[in-house]
PDB file of C-alpha atoms in Angstrom:
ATOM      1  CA  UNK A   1       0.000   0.000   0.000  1.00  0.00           C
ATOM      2  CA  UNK A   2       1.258   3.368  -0.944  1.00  0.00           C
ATOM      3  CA  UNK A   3       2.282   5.969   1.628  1.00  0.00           C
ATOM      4  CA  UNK A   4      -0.845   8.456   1.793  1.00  0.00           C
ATOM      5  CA  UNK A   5       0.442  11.678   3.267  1.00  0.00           C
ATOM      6  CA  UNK A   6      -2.002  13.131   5.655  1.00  0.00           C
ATOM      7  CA  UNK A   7      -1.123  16.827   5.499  1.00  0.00           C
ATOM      8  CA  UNK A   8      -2.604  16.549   1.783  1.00  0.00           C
ATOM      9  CA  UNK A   9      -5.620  14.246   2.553  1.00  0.00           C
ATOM     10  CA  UNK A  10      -6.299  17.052   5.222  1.00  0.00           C
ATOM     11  CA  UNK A  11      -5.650  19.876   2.992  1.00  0.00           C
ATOM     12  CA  UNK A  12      -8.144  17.950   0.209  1.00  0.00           C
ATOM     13  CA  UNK A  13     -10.738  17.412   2.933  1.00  0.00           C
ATOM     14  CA  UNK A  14     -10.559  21.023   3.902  1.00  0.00           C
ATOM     15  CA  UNK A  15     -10.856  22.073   0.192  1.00  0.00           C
ATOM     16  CA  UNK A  16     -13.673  20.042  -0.241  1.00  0.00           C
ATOM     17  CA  UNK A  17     -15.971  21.287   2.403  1.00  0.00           C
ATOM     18  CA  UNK A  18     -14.741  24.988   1.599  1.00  0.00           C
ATOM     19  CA  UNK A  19     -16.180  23.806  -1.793  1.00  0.00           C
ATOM     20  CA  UNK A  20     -19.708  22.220  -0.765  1.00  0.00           C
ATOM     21  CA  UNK A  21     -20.040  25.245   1.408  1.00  0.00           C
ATOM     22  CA  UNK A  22     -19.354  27.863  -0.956  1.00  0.00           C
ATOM     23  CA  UNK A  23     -21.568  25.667  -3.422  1.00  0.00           C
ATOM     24  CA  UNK A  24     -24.623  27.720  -1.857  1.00  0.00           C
ATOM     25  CA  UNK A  25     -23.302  30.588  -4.363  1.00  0.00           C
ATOM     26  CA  UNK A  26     -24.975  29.788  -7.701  1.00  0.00           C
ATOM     27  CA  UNK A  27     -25.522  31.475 -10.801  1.00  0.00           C
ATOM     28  CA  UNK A  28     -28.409  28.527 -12.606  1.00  0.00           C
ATOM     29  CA  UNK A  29     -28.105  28.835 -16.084  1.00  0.00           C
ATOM     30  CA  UNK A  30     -30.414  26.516 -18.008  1.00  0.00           C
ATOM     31  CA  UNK A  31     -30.116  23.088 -16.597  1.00  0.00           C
ATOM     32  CA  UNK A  32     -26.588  23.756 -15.063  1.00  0.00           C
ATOM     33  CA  UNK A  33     -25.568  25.538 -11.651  1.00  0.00           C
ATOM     34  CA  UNK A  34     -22.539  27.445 -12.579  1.00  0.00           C
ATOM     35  CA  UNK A  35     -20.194  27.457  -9.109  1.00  0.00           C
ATOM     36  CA  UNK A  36     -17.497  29.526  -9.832  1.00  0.00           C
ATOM     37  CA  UNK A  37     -16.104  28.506  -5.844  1.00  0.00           C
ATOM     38  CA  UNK A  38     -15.756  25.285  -7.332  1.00  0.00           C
ATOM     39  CA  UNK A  39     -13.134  26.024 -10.389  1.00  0.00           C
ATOM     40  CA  UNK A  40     -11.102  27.995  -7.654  1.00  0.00           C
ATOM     41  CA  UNK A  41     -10.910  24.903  -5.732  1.00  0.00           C
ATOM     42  CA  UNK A  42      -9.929  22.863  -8.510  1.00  0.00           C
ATOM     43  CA  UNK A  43      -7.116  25.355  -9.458  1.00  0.00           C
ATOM     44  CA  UNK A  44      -5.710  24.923  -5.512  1.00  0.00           C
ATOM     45  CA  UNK A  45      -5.598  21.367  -6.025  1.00  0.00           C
ATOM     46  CA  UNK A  46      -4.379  20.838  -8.901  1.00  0.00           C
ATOM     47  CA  UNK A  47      -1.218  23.059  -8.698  1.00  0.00           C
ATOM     48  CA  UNK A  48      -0.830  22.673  -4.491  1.00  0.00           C
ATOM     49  CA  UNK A  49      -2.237  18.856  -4.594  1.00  0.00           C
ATOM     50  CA  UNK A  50      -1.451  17.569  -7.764  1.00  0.00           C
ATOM     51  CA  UNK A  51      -3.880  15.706 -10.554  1.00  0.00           C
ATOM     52  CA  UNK A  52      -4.979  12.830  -8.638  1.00  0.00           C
ATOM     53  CA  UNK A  53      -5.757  14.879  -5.631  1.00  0.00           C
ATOM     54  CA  UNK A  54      -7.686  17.253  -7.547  1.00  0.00           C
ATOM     55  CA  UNK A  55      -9.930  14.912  -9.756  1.00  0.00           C
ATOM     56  CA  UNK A  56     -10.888  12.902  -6.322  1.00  0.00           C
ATOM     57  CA  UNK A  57     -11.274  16.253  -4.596  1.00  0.00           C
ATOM     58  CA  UNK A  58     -13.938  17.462  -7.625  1.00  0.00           C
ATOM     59  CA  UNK A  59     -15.542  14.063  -7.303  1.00  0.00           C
ATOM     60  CA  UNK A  60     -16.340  14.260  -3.881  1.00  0.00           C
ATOM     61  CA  UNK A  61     -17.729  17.997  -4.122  1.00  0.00           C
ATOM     62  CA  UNK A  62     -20.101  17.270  -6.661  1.00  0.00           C
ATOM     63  CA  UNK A  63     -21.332  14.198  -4.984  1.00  0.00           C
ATOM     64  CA  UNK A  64     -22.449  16.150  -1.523  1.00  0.00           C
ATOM     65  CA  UNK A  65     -23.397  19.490  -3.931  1.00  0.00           C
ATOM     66  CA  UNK A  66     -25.674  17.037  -5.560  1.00  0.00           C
ATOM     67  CA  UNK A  67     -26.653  14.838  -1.939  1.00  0.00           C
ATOM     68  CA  UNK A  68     -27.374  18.173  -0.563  1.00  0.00           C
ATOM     69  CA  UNK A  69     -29.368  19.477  -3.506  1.00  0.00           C
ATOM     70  CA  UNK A  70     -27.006  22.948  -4.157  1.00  0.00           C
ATOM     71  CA  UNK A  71     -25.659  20.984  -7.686  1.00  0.00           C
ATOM     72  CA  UNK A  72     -26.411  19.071 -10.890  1.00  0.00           C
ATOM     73  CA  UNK A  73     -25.398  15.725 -12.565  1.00  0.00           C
ATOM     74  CA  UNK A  74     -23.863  18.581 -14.827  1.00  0.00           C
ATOM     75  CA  UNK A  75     -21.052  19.445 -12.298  1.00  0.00           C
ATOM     76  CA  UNK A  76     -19.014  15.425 -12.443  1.00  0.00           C
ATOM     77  CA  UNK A  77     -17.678  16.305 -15.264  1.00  0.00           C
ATOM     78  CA  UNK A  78     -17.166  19.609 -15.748  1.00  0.00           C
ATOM     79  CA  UNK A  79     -15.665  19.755 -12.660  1.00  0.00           C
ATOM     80  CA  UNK A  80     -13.596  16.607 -13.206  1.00  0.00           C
ATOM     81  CA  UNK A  81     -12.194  17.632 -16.314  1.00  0.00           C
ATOM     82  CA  UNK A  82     -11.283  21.132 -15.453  1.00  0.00           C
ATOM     83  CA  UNK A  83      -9.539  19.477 -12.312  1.00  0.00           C
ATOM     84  CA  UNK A  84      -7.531  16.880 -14.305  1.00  0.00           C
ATOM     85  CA  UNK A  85      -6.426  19.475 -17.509  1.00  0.00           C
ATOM     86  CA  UNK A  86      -5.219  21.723 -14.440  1.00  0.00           C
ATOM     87  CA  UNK A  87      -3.148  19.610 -12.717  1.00  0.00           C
ATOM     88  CA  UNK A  88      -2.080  17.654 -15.845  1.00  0.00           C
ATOM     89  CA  UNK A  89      -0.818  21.084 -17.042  1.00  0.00           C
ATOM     90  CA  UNK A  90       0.584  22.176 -13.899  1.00  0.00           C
ATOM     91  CA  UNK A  91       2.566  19.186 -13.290  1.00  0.00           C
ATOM     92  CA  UNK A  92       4.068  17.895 -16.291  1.00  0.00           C
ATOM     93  CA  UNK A  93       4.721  21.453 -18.337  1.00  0.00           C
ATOM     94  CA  UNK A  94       6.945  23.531 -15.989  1.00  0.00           C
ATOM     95  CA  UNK A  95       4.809  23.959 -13.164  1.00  0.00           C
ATOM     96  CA  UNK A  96       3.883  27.403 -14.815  1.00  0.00           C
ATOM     97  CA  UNK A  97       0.432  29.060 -13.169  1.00  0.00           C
ATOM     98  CA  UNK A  98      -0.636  29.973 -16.407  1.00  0.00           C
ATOM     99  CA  UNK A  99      -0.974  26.480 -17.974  1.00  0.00           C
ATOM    100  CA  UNK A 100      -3.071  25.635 -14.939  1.00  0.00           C
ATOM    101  CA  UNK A 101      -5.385  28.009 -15.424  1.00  0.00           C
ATOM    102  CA  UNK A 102      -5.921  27.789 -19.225  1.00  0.00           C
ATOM    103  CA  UNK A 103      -6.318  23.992 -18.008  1.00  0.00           C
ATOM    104  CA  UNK A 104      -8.807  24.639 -15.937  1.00  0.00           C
ATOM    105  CA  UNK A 105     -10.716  26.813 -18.300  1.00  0.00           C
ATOM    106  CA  UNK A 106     -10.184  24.521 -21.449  1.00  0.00           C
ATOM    107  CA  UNK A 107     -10.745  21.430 -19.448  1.00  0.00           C
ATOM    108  CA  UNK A 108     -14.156  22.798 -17.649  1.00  0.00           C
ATOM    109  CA  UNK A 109     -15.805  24.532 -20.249  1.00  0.00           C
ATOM    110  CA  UNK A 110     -14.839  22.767 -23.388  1.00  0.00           C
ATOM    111  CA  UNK A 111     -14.300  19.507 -22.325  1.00  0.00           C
ATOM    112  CA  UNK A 112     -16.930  19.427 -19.409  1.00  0.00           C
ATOM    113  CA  UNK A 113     -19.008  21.452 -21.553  1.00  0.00           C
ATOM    114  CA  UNK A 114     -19.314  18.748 -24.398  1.00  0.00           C
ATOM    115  CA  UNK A 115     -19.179  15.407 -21.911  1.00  0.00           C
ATOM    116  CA  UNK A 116     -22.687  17.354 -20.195  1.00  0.00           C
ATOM    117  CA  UNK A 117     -24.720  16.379 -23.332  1.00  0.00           C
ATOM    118  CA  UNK A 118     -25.265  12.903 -22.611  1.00  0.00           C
ATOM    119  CA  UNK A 119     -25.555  13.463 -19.159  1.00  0.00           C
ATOM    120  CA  UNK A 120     -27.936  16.506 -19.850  1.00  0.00           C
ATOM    121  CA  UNK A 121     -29.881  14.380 -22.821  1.00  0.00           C
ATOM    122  CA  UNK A 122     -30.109  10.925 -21.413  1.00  0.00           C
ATOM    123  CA  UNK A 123     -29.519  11.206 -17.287  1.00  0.00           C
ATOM    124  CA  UNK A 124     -31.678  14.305 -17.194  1.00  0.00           C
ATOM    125  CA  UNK A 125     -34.325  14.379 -19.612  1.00  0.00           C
ATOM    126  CA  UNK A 126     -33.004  17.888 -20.664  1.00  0.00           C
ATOM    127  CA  UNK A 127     -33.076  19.310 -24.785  1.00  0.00           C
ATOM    128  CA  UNK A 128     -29.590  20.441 -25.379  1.00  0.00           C
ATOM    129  CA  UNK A 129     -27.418  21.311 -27.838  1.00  0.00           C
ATOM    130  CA  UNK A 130     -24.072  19.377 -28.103  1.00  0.00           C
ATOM    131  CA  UNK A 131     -22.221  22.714 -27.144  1.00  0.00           C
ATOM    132  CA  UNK A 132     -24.750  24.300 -25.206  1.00  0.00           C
ATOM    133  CA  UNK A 133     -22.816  24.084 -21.748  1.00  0.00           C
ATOM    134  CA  UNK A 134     -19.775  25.348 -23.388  1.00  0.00           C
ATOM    135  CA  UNK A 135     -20.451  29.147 -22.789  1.00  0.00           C
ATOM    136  CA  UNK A 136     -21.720  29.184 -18.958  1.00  0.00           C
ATOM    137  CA  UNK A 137     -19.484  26.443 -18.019  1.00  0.00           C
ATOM    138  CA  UNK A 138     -16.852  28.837 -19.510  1.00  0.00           C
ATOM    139  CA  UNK A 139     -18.350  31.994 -17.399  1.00  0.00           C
ATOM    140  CA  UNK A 140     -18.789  29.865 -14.212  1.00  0.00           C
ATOM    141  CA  UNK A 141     -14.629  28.621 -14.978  1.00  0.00           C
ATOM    142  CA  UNK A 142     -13.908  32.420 -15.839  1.00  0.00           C
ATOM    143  CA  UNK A 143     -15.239  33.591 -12.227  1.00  0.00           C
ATOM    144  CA  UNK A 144     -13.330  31.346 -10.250  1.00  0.00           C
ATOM    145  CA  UNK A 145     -10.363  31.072 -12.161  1.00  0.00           C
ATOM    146  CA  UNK A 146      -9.770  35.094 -12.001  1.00  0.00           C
ATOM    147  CA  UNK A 147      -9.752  34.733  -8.025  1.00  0.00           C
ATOM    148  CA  UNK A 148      -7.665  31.897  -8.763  1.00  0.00           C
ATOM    149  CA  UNK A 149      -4.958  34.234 -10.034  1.00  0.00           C
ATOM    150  CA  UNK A 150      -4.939  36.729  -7.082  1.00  0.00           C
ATOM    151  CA  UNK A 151      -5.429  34.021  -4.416  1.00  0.00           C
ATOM    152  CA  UNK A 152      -2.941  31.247  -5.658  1.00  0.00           C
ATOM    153  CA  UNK A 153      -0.209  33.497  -7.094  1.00  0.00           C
ATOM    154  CA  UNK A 154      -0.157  35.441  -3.595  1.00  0.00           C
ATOM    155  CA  UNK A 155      -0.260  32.004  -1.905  1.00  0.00           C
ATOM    156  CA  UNK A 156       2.926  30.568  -4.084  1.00  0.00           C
ATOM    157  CA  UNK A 157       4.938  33.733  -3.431  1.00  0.00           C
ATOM    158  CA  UNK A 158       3.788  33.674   0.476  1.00  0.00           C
ATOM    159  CA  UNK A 159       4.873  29.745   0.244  1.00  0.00           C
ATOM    160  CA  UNK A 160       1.308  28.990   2.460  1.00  0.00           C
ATOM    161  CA  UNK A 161       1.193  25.402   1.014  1.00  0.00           C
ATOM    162  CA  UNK A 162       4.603  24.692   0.467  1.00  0.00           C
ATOM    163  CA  UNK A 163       5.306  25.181   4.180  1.00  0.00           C
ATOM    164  CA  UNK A 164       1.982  23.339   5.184  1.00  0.00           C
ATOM    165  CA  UNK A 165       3.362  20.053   2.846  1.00  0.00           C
ATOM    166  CA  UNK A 166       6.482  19.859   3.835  1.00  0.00           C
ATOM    167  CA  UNK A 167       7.835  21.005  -0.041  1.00  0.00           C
ATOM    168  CA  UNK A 168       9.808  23.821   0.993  1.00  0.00           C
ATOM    169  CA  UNK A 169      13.443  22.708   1.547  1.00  0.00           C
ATOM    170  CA  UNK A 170      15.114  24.926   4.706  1.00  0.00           C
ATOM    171  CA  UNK A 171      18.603  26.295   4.501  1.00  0.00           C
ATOM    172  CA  UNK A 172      20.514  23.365   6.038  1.00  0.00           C
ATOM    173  CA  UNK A 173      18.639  21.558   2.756  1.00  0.00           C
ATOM    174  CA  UNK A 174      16.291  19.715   5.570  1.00  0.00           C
ATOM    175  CA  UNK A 175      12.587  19.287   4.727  1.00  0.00           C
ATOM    176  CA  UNK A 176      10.469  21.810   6.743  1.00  0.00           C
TER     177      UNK A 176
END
């Protein structure tokens, strides 16, 4: 069994329920519940967390948004997919913010945008065109990906996470 390093299960868990919470602030655009709160969170997890983290992490918000009625089927995979492209991006070209967030944008609204048909058609009952939930996903991605920039650019410079994880190497070249 592989070594599961608390800090980041406790840092996804956190994430997640900032998520769910923050989930009560909606914008519903045709059959979808645009949660920019959740694209934020994906962007933290995928650069600070890594893919894996950060696809679970999405998985497990939309499953209590949608237990607890404040989401849609719509948000697995938009929310998935952002997540993934993110920390995809993020981790294996150059760790460079940028990437991250065009990953998360791409990934959500393009990506999630197009998977949402079938869901929308056959899961929901719902007419839709095949890139209907390209545009809103887009807007709901835009929203939380421009607080991504502030929040995790000031929070890489600041070193929050890096200290929290253990990823910051001290001066006698000792883990912190």
């Amino acid at each position: 069994m592989k070594n599961v390093n608390v800090k980041k299960l406790a840092l996804a868990g956190i994430l997640v329920a900032v998520g769910v919470v923050c989930s009560t602030f909606s914008i519903p655009v045709g059959a979808s519940k645009c949660a920019p709160a959740q694209h934020f969170i994906n962007i933290l997890g995928g650069v600070f967390l890594g893919p894996s983290y950060a696809v679970a992490m999405a998985f497990v918000t939309s499953l209590l948004r949608n237990l607890l009625g404040t989401g849609t089927l719509l948000a697995f995979p938009g929310s998935m997919c952002g997540a993934f492209l993110c920390g995809m991006l993020y981790k294996y070209a150059g760790r460079h913010l940028p990437l991250a967030y065009a990953g998360e944008l791409f990934g959500t609204s393009v990506i999630g945008g197009i998977l949402c048909y079938p869901v929308a058609t056959f899961l929901m009952g719902s007419k839709a065109a095949v890139f209907g939930f390209v545009l809103p996903f887009f807007v709901s991605s835009l929203g939380g990906t421009i607080l991504a920039v502030f929040l995790v650019t000031a929070a890489k410079k600041m070193k929050i996470f890096d200290v929290y994880l253990g990823n910051l190497e001290t001066p006698a070249g000792q883990k912190a």
